[in-house]
GROMACS .gro file of C-alpha atoms in nm:
model
  387
    1ILE     CA    1  -0.497  -0.233   1.677
    2LEU     CA    2  -0.465  -0.482   1.365
    3THR     CA    3  -0.765  -0.475   1.129
    4SER     CA    4  -0.718  -0.803   0.945
    5VAL     CA    5  -0.957  -0.913   0.666
    6VAL     CA    6  -0.866  -1.286   0.547
    7SER     CA    7  -1.067  -1.406   0.244
    8SER     CA    8  -1.346  -1.215   0.332
    9ALA     CA    9  -1.681  -1.259   0.065
   10SER     CA   10  -1.988  -1.156   0.058
   11ARG     CA   11  -2.266  -1.327  -0.219
   12HIS     CA   12  -2.544  -1.144  -0.357
   13GLN     CA   13  -2.825  -1.365  -0.544
   14ALA     CA   14  -2.845  -1.221  -0.943
   15HIS     CA   15  -3.148  -1.265  -1.196
   16GLN     CA   16  -3.028  -1.564  -1.368
   17GLN     CA   17  -2.985  -1.548  -1.702
   18ALA     CA   18  -2.925  -1.824  -1.961
   19GLY     CA   19  -2.594  -2.002  -1.939
   20GLU     CA   20  -2.485  -1.775  -1.628
   21PRO     CA   21  -2.439  -1.841  -1.285
   22LYS     CA   22  -2.728  -1.801  -1.007
   23SER     CA   23  -2.514  -1.563  -0.799
   24LEU     CA   24  -2.237  -1.300  -0.820
   25TRP     CA   25  -1.989  -1.258  -0.559
   26ALA     CA   26  -1.982  -0.890  -0.452
   27LEU     CA   27  -1.598  -0.951  -0.298
   28LYS     CA   28  -1.381  -1.266  -0.382
   29ASP     CA   29  -1.015  -1.401  -0.198
   30VAL     CA   30  -1.029  -0.990  -0.040
   31SER     CA   31  -0.721  -1.045   0.194
   32PHE     CA   32  -0.515  -0.734   0.391
   33ASP     CA   33  -0.393  -0.584   0.695
   34VAL     CA   34  -0.413  -0.252   0.859
   35ASN     CA   35  -0.187  -0.125   1.127
   36PRO     CA   36  -0.253   0.101   1.441
   37GLY     CA   37  -0.235   0.493   1.290
   38GLU     CA   38  -0.251   0.412   0.932
   39ILE     CA   39  -0.522   0.586   0.728
   40LEU     CA   40  -0.624   0.340   0.446
   41GLY     CA   41  -0.777   0.471   0.106
   42ILE     CA   42  -1.020   0.226  -0.045
   43ILE     CA   43  -1.068   0.291  -0.378
   44GLY     CA   44  -1.277   0.126  -0.699
   45ARG     CA   45  -1.539   0.203  -0.912
   46ASN     CA   46  -1.898   0.199  -0.832
   47GLY     CA   47  -2.026  -0.178  -0.835
   48ALA     CA   48  -1.681  -0.312  -0.722
   49GLY     CA   49  -1.728  -0.395  -0.370
   50ARG     CA   50  -1.598  -0.128  -0.177
   51SER     CA   51  -1.938  -0.046   0.027
   52THR     CA   52  -1.995  -0.439   0.073
   53LEU     CA   53  -1.605  -0.433   0.232
   54LEU     CA   54  -1.719  -0.171   0.470
   55LYS     CA   55  -2.026  -0.325   0.564
   56ILE     CA   56  -1.836  -0.628   0.641
   57LEU     CA   57  -1.540  -0.466   0.834
   58SER     CA   58  -1.894  -0.290   1.028
   59ARG     CA   59  -2.036  -0.588   1.098
   60ILE     CA   60  -2.352  -0.500   0.932
   61THR     CA   61  -2.340  -0.754   0.673
   62LYS     CA   62  -2.188  -1.142   0.732
   63PRO     CA   63  -1.925  -1.267   0.506
   64THR     CA   64  -2.016  -1.601   0.340
   65THR     CA   65  -1.712  -1.733   0.400
   66GLY     CA   66  -1.378  -1.621   0.547
   67LYS     CA   67  -1.326  -1.405   0.861
   68ILE     CA   68  -1.266  -1.059   1.023
   69GLU     CA   69  -1.033  -0.989   1.250
   70LEU     CA   70  -1.057  -0.654   1.416
   71LYS     CA   71  -0.900  -0.546   1.761
   72GLY     CA   72  -1.073  -0.242   1.890
   73ARG     CA   73  -1.423  -0.112   1.875
   74VAL     CA   74  -1.527   0.015   1.532
   75GLY     CA   75  -1.659   0.342   1.474
   76SER     CA   76  -1.904   0.365   1.037
   77LEU     CA   77  -1.997   0.629   0.890
   78LEU     CA   78  -2.151   0.467   0.562
   79GLU     CA   79  -2.406   0.694   0.446
   80VAL     CA   80  -2.648   0.947   0.615
   81GLY     CA   81  -2.788   0.864   0.897
   82THR     CA   82  -2.624   0.520   0.955
   83GLY     CA   83  -2.694   0.420   1.347
   84PHE     CA   84  -2.936   0.719   1.410
   85ASN     CA   85  -3.316   0.679   1.531
   86PRO     CA   86  -3.495   0.928   1.361
   87GLU     CA   87  -3.767   0.946   1.588
   88LEU     CA   88  -3.512   1.049   1.897
   89THR     CA   89  -3.341   1.379   1.953
   90GLY     CA   90  -2.989   1.488   1.814
   91ARG     CA   91  -2.896   1.413   2.238
   92GLU     CA   92  -3.049   1.070   2.268
   93ASN     CA   93  -2.844   0.988   1.928
   94VAL     CA   94  -2.524   1.035   2.042
   95TYR     CA   95  -2.590   0.865   2.383
   96LEU     CA   96  -2.750   0.541   2.215
   97ASN     CA   97  -2.396   0.545   1.940
   98GLY     CA   98  -2.172   0.577   2.229
   99ALA     CA   99  -2.411   0.279   2.437
  100ILE     CA  100  -2.374   0.079   2.112
  101LEU     CA  101  -2.007   0.111   2.125
  102GLY     CA  102  -1.983  -0.003   2.454
  103MET     CA  103  -1.881   0.354   2.649
  104ARG     CA  104  -2.019   0.467   2.985
  105ARG     CA  105  -2.241   0.745   3.034
  106LYS     CA  106  -2.008   0.912   3.192
  107GLU     CA  107  -1.779   0.910   2.947
  108ILE     CA  108  -2.009   0.995   2.689
  109SER     CA  109  -2.122   1.321   2.853
  110GLN     CA  110  -1.742   1.399   2.865
  111LYS     CA  111  -1.748   1.429   2.499
  112PHE     CA  112  -2.110   1.578   2.419
  113ASP     CA  113  -2.031   1.937   2.419
  114GLU     CA  114  -1.742   1.875   2.184
  115ILE     CA  115  -1.966   1.643   1.932
  116VAL     CA  116  -2.227   1.932   1.928
  117GLN     CA  117  -1.967   2.224   1.875
  118PHE     CA  118  -1.823   2.027   1.597
  119ALA     CA  119  -2.130   1.948   1.443
  120GLU     CA  120  -2.294   2.282   1.468
  121VAL     CA  121  -2.651   2.176   1.596
  122GLU     CA  122  -2.652   2.308   1.920
  123ARG     CA  123  -3.006   2.500   1.836
  124PHE     CA  124  -3.123   2.174   1.693
  125ILE     CA  125  -2.979   1.909   1.968
  126ASP     CA  126  -3.312   1.858   2.164
  127SER     CA  127  -3.520   1.806   1.800
  128PRO     CA  128  -3.611   1.462   1.644
  129VAL     CA  129  -3.312   1.404   1.382
  130LYS     CA  130  -3.576   1.351   1.130
  131TYR     CA  131  -3.639   1.729   1.085
  132TYR     CA  132  -3.262   1.754   1.013
  133SER     CA  133  -3.109   1.831   0.667
  134SER     CA  134  -2.868   1.609   0.516
  135GLY     CA  135  -2.622   1.853   0.600
  136MET     CA  136  -2.655   1.858   0.973
  137TYR     CA  137  -2.715   1.452   1.003
  138MET     CA  138  -2.363   1.414   0.828
  139ARG     CA  139  -2.208   1.667   1.036
  140LEU     CA  140  -2.359   1.511   1.363
  141ALA     CA  141  -2.305   1.163   1.267
  142PHE     CA  142  -1.949   1.221   1.166
  143GLY     CA  143  -1.868   1.449   1.519
  144VAL     CA  144  -2.014   1.118   1.657
  145ALA     CA  145  -1.818   0.853   1.478
  146ALA     CA  146  -1.502   1.037   1.533
  147HIS     CA  147  -1.510   1.173   1.885
  148LEU     CA  148  -1.652   0.833   2.060
  149ASP     CA  149  -1.318   0.723   2.056
  150PRO     CA  150  -1.338   0.407   1.863
  151GLU     CA  151  -0.989   0.228   1.781
  152ILE     CA  152  -1.099   0.211   1.394
  153LEU     CA  153  -1.303   0.448   1.183
  154VAL     CA  154  -1.466   0.372   0.897
  155VAL     CA  155  -1.560   0.661   0.668
  156ASP     CA  156  -1.720   0.652   0.330
  157GLU     CA  157  -1.786   0.936   0.083
  158VAL     CA  158  -1.797   1.190   0.384
  159LEU     CA  159  -1.692   1.501   0.130
  160ALA     CA  160  -2.018   1.432  -0.035
  161VAL     CA  161  -2.201   1.622   0.171
  162GLY     CA  162  -2.182   1.894   0.345
  163ASP     CA  163  -1.956   2.279   0.312
  164TYR     CA  164  -1.630   2.373   0.238
  165SER     CA  165  -1.601   2.434   0.620
  166PHE     CA  166  -1.745   2.112   0.726
  167GLN     CA  167  -1.491   1.893   0.448
  168LYS     CA  168  -1.182   2.103   0.541
  169LYS     CA  169  -1.276   2.018   0.927
  170CYS     CA  170  -1.354   1.668   0.865
  171LEU     CA  171  -1.015   1.589   0.688
  172GLY     CA  172  -0.867   1.778   0.961
  173LYS     CA  173  -1.021   1.523   1.214
  174MET     CA  174  -0.922   1.230   1.036
  175SER     CA  175  -0.540   1.362   1.031
  176ASN     CA  176  -0.547   1.430   1.392
  177VAL     CA  177  -0.749   1.102   1.493
  178ALA     CA  178  -0.461   0.900   1.296
  179LYS     CA  179  -0.199   1.068   1.464
  180GLN     CA  180  -0.363   0.936   1.804
  181GLY     CA  181  -0.301   0.579   1.713
  182ARG     CA  182  -0.600   0.479   1.578
  183THR     CA  183  -0.725   0.377   1.212
  184ILE     CA  184  -0.884   0.491   0.923
  185LEU     CA  185  -1.051   0.317   0.669
  186PHE     CA  186  -1.142   0.572   0.396
  187VAL     CA  187  -1.345   0.557   0.079
  188SER     CA  188  -1.381   0.846  -0.185
  189HIS     CA  189  -1.410   0.961  -0.497
  190ASN     CA  190  -1.213   1.256  -0.440
  191LEU     CA  191  -0.888   1.111  -0.541
  192LEU     CA  192  -0.692   1.417  -0.474
  193ALA     CA  193  -0.781   1.393  -0.079
  194LEU     CA  194  -0.753   1.058  -0.074
  195ARG     CA  195  -0.448   1.081  -0.213
  196SER     CA  196  -0.312   1.361   0.032
  197LEU     CA  197  -0.489   1.223   0.326
  198CYS     CA  198  -0.439   0.878   0.331
  199THR     CA  199  -0.065   0.654   0.384
  200ARG     CA  200  -0.205   0.365   0.218
  201ALA     CA  201  -0.441   0.259  -0.026
  202VAL     CA  202  -0.579  -0.040  -0.212
  203LEU     CA  203  -0.781  -0.078  -0.528
  204ILE     CA  204  -1.042  -0.322  -0.580
  205GLU     CA  205  -1.232  -0.425  -0.941
  206GLN     CA  206  -1.488  -0.675  -0.948
  207GLY     CA  207  -1.479  -0.792  -0.625
  208ALA     CA  208  -1.104  -0.829  -0.600
  209LEU     CA  209  -0.819  -0.678  -0.447
  210VAL     CA  210  -0.602  -0.601  -0.772
  211MET     CA  211  -0.315  -0.344  -0.553
  212SER     CA  212  -0.163  -0.240  -0.257
  213GLY     CA  213   0.093   0.070  -0.200
  214SER     CA  214   0.141   0.392  -0.200
  215PRO     CA  215  -0.167   0.641  -0.281
  216GLY     CA  216  -0.013   0.761  -0.550
  217ASP     CA  217   0.062   0.471  -0.742
  218VAL     CA  218  -0.267   0.333  -0.679
  219VAL     CA  219  -0.465   0.631  -0.775
  220SER     CA  220  -0.278   0.619  -1.083
  221ARG     CA  221  -0.322   0.276  -1.151
  222TYR     CA  222  -0.732   0.326  -1.084
  223VAL     CA  223  -0.744   0.635  -1.323
  224GLN     CA  224  -0.538   0.434  -1.613
  225SER     CA  225  -0.751   0.126  -1.598
  226ASN     CA  226  -1.053   0.346  -1.638
  227ALA     CA  227  -0.935   0.589  -1.911
  228LEU     CA  228  -0.854   0.288  -2.158
  229ALA     CA  229  -1.233   0.165  -2.170
  230SER     CA  230  -1.413   0.465  -2.167
  231HIS     CA  231  -1.235   0.748  -2.377
  232LYS     CA  232  -1.388   0.594  -2.698
  233LYS     CA  233  -1.677   0.384  -2.822
  234ILE     CA  234  -1.727   0.232  -3.128
  235TRP     CA  235  -2.059   0.093  -3.253
  236THR     CA  236  -1.966  -0.209  -3.456
  237GLY     CA  237  -2.172  -0.370  -3.705
  238THR     CA  238  -2.249  -0.300  -4.061
  239LEU     CA  239  -2.439   0.030  -4.163
  240ASP     CA  240  -2.796  -0.025  -4.144
  241THR     CA  241  -2.903   0.200  -4.440
  242THR     CA  242  -3.259   0.144  -4.376
  243CYS     CA  243  -3.206   0.319  -4.012
  244GLN     CA  244  -3.205   0.723  -4.031
  245ILE     CA  245  -2.939   0.739  -3.788
  246THR     CA  246  -2.663   0.489  -3.741
  247PRO     CA  247  -2.384   0.551  -3.489
  248ILE     CA  248  -2.030   0.486  -3.578
  249SER     CA  249  -1.823   0.634  -3.275
  250ILE     CA  250  -1.740   0.899  -2.981
  251GLU     CA  251  -1.434   1.031  -2.857
  252LEU     CA  252  -1.278   1.202  -2.642
  253SER     CA  253  -0.966   1.397  -2.739
  254THR     CA  254  -0.744   1.662  -2.558
  255ILE     CA  255  -0.676   1.995  -2.738
  256GLN     CA  256  -0.292   1.999  -2.695
  257ASN     CA  257  -0.268   1.627  -2.710
  258GLY     CA  258  -0.211   1.565  -2.321
  259ASN     CA  259  -0.311   1.271  -2.126
  260LEU     CA  260  -0.643   1.199  -2.096
  261SER     CA  261  -0.633   0.954  -1.771
  262GLN     CA  262  -0.488   1.318  -1.568
  263LEU     CA  263  -0.748   1.588  -1.726
  264THR     CA  264  -0.776   1.860  -1.485
  265VAL     CA  265  -1.017   2.103  -1.414
  266ASP     CA  266  -0.771   2.356  -1.625
  267ASP     CA  267  -0.813   2.158  -1.955
  268SER     CA  268  -0.966   2.208  -2.268
  269PHE     CA  269  -1.105   1.896  -2.439
  270GLN     CA  270  -1.331   1.793  -2.741
  271ILE     CA  271  -1.590   1.535  -2.762
  272LEU     CA  272  -1.642   1.416  -3.175
  273PHE     CA  273  -1.903   1.196  -3.249
  274GLU     CA  274  -1.964   1.012  -3.591
  275TYR     CA  275  -2.290   0.905  -3.739
  276SER     CA  276  -2.432   0.790  -4.073
  277ASN     CA  277  -2.723   0.962  -4.240
  278SER     CA  278  -2.979   0.795  -4.442
  279ILE     CA  279  -3.224   1.063  -4.510
  280PRO     CA  280  -3.101   1.346  -4.767
  281ASP     CA  281  -3.169   1.705  -4.683
  282SER     CA  282  -3.229   1.648  -4.278
  283VAL     CA  283  -3.251   1.907  -4.070
  284LEU     CA  284  -3.031   1.779  -3.777
  285GLN     CA  285  -2.918   1.867  -3.404
  286VAL     CA  286  -2.671   1.694  -3.172
  287SER     CA  287  -2.760   1.718  -2.782
  288LEU     CA  288  -2.429   1.656  -2.597
  289VAL     CA  289  -2.574   1.559  -2.214
  290LEU     CA  290  -2.280   1.541  -1.929
  291TYR     CA  291  -2.401   1.397  -1.607
  292ASN     CA  292  -2.220   1.347  -1.310
  293LEU     CA  293  -2.170   1.011  -1.095
  294GLU     CA  294  -2.485   1.110  -0.879
  295GLY     CA  295  -2.701   1.134  -1.179
  296VAL     CA  296  -2.705   1.545  -1.150
  297CYS     CA  297  -2.734   1.708  -1.503
  298ILE     CA  298  -2.460   1.924  -1.556
  299PHE     CA  299  -2.574   2.051  -1.883
  300ASN     CA  300  -2.729   1.960  -2.211
  301CYS     CA  301  -2.515   2.138  -2.470
  302ARG     CA  302  -2.701   2.149  -2.864
  303SER     CA  303  -2.551   2.215  -3.174
  304THR     CA  304  -2.722   2.474  -3.382
  305PRO     CA  305  -2.992   2.313  -3.657
  306LYS     CA  306  -2.856   2.221  -3.972
  307MET     CA  307  -2.938   2.073  -4.292
  308PHE     CA  308  -2.708   1.758  -4.419
  309PRO     CA  309  -2.687   1.575  -4.709
  310ALA     CA  310  -2.728   1.178  -4.680
  311GLY     CA  311  -2.340   1.039  -4.566
  312ILE     CA  312  -2.145   1.021  -4.298
  313ILE     CA  313  -2.113   1.327  -4.068
  314GLN     CA  314  -1.860   1.433  -3.743
  315GLN     CA  315  -1.940   1.663  -3.500
  316GLY     CA  316  -1.788   1.801  -3.204
  317CYS     CA  317  -1.831   1.981  -2.939
  318THR     CA  318  -1.535   2.144  -2.733
  319ILE     CA  319  -1.561   2.196  -2.337
  320PRO     CA  320  -1.318   2.463  -2.216
  321GLY     CA  321  -1.067   2.488  -1.931
  322GLY     CA  322  -1.172   2.600  -1.578
  323PHE     CA  323  -1.519   2.494  -1.667
  324LEU     CA  324  -1.576   2.127  -1.503
  325ASN     CA  325  -1.520   2.035  -1.117
  326ASP     CA  326  -1.311   1.766  -1.045
  327ASP     CA  327  -1.549   1.476  -1.046
  328THR     CA  328  -1.671   1.144  -1.280
  329TYR     CA  329  -1.846   1.210  -1.552
  330THR     CA  330  -2.107   1.018  -1.824
  331VAL     CA  331  -2.232   1.141  -2.145
  332ARG     CA  332  -2.538   1.104  -2.309
  333ILE     CA  333  -2.561   1.163  -2.697
  334VAL     CA  334  -2.915   1.253  -2.884
  335VAL     CA  335  -2.943   1.313  -3.275
  336VAL     CA  336  -3.318   1.516  -3.353
  337ARG     CA  337  -3.446   1.616  -3.642
  338ASP     CA  338  -3.622   1.922  -3.716
  339THR     CA  339  -3.599   2.029  -3.411
  340ASN     CA  340  -3.849   1.769  -3.239
  341ASN     CA  341  -3.814   1.405  -3.381
  342GLY     CA  342  -3.561   1.220  -3.151
  343LEU     CA  343  -3.380   0.956  -3.377
  344PHE     CA  344  -3.112   0.852  -3.194
  345ASP     CA  345  -3.063   0.847  -2.787
  346GLU     CA  346  -2.784   0.664  -2.607
  347SER     CA  347  -2.664   0.719  -2.248
  348ASN     CA  348  -2.306   0.619  -2.077
  349VAL     CA  349  -2.100   0.612  -2.452
  350LEU     CA  350  -1.841   0.759  -2.277
  351THR     CA  351  -1.702   0.800  -1.903
  352PHE     CA  352  -1.421   1.035  -1.810
  353GLU     CA  353  -1.310   1.197  -1.482
  354VAL     CA  354  -1.168   1.578  -1.435
  355HIS     CA  355  -0.860   1.624  -1.143
  356ASP     CA  356  -0.812   1.874  -0.952
  357THR     CA  357  -0.500   2.049  -0.927
  358GLU     CA  358  -0.268   2.109  -0.613
  359ARG     CA  359  -0.363   2.385  -0.460
  360PRO     CA  360  -0.226   2.658  -0.176
  361GLY     CA  361  -0.280   2.573   0.172
  362GLY     CA  362  -0.312   2.240   0.258
  363TRP     CA  363  -0.678   2.151   0.212
  364PHE     CA  364  -0.728   1.911  -0.073
  365GLY     CA  365  -1.145   1.883  -0.019
  366LYS     CA  366  -1.386   1.888  -0.320
  367TRP     CA  367  -1.440   2.245  -0.459
  368MET     CA  368  -1.832   2.314  -0.410
  369GLY     CA  369  -2.038   2.338  -0.641
  370VAL     CA  370  -2.121   2.079  -1.005
  371THR     CA  371  -1.879   2.337  -1.192
  372ARG     CA  372  -1.620   2.571  -1.130
  373PRO     CA  373  -1.619   2.831  -1.391
  374SER     CA  374  -1.324   3.116  -1.413
  375PHE     CA  375  -1.600   3.407  -1.478
  376VAL     CA  376  -1.364   3.776  -1.501
  377TRP     CA  377  -1.357   3.965  -1.174
  378THR     CA  378  -1.332   4.314  -1.212
  379ASP     CA  379  -1.180   4.533  -0.940
  380PHE     CA  380  -1.266   4.883  -0.813
  381VAL     CA  381  -1.061   5.089  -0.559
  382HIS     CA  382  -1.211   5.363  -0.415
  383HIS     CA  383  -0.973   5.647  -0.239
  384HIS     CA  384  -1.067   5.822   0.073
  385ASP     CA  385  -1.048   6.180   0.052
  386ASN     CA  386  -0.838   6.299   0.343
  387SER     CA  387  -0.889   6.629   0.263
   0.00000   0.00000   0.00000
């Protein structure tokens, strides 16, 4: 079951700008082999070309040049509901997907109960899947992809949907599938799960394969390469005194001089924003707005309105450890005068990652929730009166 990609590439048309080429290569000269029993992690930022690669391997997208050699059936789970007909029931979609994989009805029937039990959709298996929640959709889709015995299983961000037990079940199933000698291609932003589950990893940047090696080494390279460019922003150019607010710099720093590329859920850190104010005696307020990669607003933290003189101002916000979940975050900064007059607003000024810490028990799926605060628990024990 050798999966080989040789110089595969896909070309997407882009809007032509003055002096720019007419097209953008989503992948260019990407070549690698995957052997039976391997779990290959594919790492890269959004837009790097990972999804295009998986679509080419799944034969959804045809490469512009190059070729793909696949020895075995491919089961793909690229996004919620891929390959499902929303008008058909869950039962009908199971048989439809099995037929697409080239399985006989008898073979599918032998696996059917196991799939339904895994997906936990027994009550709804005869309802059209268009009425399923995203979690039900994903559970059934993963159950079909993993249980219908494809020699090659392609999984994209399966941990992004579903609760704790489902994520744990998926990771365990993928591990068992690999032990049976089948091949898995696994894409996830959950670097801890990827590092613990995969036997090898590749890093894709701007459509090119830049590294292949052990998951630990590839994850470290990915984190470091992204950290250097995103933890500080300096606005260049001469200060314009005609502007009420002119940004100078914004920077993420650790409280105890730690490694910014290895921030964990337990670390405290600070975001410092420096700007020039040209209006004397202005009542200014700065908002720090944090988003995750899905665009969900995690919080909007505002400074106390305060009167400032004209000049250069630096303000900092400290995010305590034990608050953010492991994820990738972007920062938006807003400056308001007199609590309602917006003077400055810019998104994506910083990008940084918060990593999970090693947890006992052998499960490395993402912790539920957009935050994971460390609240104080109080224990009360009432003793039984045996008299």
